[in-house]
Coordinates of C-alpha atoms in Angstrom, one line a residue:
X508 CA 86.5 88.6 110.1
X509 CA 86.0 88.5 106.2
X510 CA 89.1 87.5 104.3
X511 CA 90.9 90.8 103.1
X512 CA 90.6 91.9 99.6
X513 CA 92.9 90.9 97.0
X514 CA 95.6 93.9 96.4
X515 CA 94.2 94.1 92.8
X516 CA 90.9 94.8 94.1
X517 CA 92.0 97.8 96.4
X518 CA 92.6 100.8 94.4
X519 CA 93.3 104.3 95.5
X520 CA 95.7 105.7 98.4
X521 CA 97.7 103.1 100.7
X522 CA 96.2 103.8 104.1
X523 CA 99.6 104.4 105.6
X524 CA 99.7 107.4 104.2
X525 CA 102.8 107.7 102.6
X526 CA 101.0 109.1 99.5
X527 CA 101.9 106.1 97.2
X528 CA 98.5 104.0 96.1
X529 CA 98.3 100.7 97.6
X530 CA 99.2 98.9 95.1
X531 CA 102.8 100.8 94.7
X532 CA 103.1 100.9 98.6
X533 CA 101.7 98.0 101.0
X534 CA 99.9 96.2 98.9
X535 CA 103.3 94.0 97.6
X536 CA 104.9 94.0 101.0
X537 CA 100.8 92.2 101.7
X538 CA 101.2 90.0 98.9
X539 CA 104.4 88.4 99.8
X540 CA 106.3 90.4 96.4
X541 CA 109.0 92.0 98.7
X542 CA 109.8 92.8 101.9
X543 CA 110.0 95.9 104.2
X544 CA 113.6 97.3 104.0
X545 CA 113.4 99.3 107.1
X546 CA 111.3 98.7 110.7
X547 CA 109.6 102.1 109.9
X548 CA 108.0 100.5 106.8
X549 CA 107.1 97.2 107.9
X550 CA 105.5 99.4 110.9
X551 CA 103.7 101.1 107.8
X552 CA 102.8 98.3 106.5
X553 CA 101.6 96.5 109.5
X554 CA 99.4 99.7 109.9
X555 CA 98.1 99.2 106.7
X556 CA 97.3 95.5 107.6
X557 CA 94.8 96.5 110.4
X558 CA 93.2 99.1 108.3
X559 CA 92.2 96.3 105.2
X560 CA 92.0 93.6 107.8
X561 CA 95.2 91.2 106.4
X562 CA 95.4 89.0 109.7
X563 CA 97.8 87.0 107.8
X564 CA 100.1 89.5 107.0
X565 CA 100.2 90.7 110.5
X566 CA 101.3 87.3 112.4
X567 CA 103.9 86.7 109.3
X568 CA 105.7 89.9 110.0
X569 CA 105.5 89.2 114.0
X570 CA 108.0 87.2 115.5
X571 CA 107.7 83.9 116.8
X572 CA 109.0 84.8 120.4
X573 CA 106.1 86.8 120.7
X574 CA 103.5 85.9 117.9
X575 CA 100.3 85.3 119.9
X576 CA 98.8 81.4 118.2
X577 CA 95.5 83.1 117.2
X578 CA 94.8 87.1 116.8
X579 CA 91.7 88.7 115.7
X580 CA 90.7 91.5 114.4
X581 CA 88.1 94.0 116.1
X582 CA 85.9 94.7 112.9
X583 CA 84.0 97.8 114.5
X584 CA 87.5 99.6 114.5
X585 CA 88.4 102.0 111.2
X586 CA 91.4 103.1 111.4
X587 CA 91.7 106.7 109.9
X588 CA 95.4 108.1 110.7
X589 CA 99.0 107.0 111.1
X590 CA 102.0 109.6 112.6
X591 CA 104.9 108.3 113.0
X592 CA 106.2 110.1 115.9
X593 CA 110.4 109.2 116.2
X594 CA 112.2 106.2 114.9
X595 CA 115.7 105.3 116.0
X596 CA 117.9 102.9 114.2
X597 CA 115.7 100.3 112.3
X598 CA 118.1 100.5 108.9
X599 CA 118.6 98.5 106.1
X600 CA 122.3 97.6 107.6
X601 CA 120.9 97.5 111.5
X602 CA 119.5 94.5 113.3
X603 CA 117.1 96.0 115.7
X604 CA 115.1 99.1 115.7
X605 CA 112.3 100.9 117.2
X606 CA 109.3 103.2 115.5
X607 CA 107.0 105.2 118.3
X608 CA 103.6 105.9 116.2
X609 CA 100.0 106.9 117.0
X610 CA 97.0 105.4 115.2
X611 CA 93.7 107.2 114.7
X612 CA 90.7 104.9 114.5
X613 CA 87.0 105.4 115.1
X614 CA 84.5 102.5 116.2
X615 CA 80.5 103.4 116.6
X616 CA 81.5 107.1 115.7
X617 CA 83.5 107.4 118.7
X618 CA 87.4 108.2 117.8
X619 CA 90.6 107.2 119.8
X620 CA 93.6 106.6 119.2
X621 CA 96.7 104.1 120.3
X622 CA 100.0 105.3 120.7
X623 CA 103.4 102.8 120.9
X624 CA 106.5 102.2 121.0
X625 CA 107.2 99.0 118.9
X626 CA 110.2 97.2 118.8
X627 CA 111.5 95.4 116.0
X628 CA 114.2 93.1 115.2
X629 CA 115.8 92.1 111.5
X630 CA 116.0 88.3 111.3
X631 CA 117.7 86.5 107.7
X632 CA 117.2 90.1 106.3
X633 CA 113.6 90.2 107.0
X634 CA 112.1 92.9 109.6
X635 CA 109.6 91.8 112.5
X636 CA 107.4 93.3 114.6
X637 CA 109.0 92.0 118.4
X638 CA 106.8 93.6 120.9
X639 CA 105.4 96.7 122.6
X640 CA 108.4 98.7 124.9
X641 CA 107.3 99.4 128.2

């Protein structure tokens, strides 16, 4: 997969839709600027990580418990949709938290979708992705 663009070259809306452009929304968080205050916006901004293709973003913000050693990226897949469904806990003051979404995507003009239940836990102040809940 092609190296992602910088965040200077990606104008227009962030693709996790919170209606900020990238560069006001993800696009810092990407860039190692700041950090995602909550799990529901590092789950945004992991969202928005798939859709530009920012591997390296993805396996910083995934714990090391359960960080896989490689990851790729399917290339065919545009994602088109984030709703975040419920999130529970997941604060600036908590430690753990948990963000149920569904992601729209479309490969070969066929559309699906993935829906989770991520799990997240604040380490030194700094939210990561832990796993999938069963």
């Amino acid at each position: 997969m092609p190296t992602p663009e910088p965040t200077a070259l990606r104008p227009g809306p962030c693709p996790c839709q919170s209606g900020d452009s990238y560069l006001g929304c993800c696009g810092p968080l990407h860039d190692g600027l700041s950090v995602a205050p909550t799990a529901e916006r590092l789950m945004r901004s992991r969202y928005s990580a798939f859709a530009v293709g920012d591997v390296g973003y993805l396996l910083s913000t995934w714990h090391p418990s359960t960080r896989p050693d490689e990851f790729e990226l399917d290339a065919t897949l545009i994602w088109t949709r984030l709703d975040i469904e419920r999130t529970e806990r997941g604060g600036p003051f908590d430690t753990d938290g948990v963000v149920e979404f569904t992601a729209q995507c479309r490969a070969d003009g066929i559309r699906s979708r993935q829906h989770e239940v991520s799990r997240f836990v604040r380490v030194d102040r700094r939210w990561l992705y832990l796993d999938a809940a069963d």
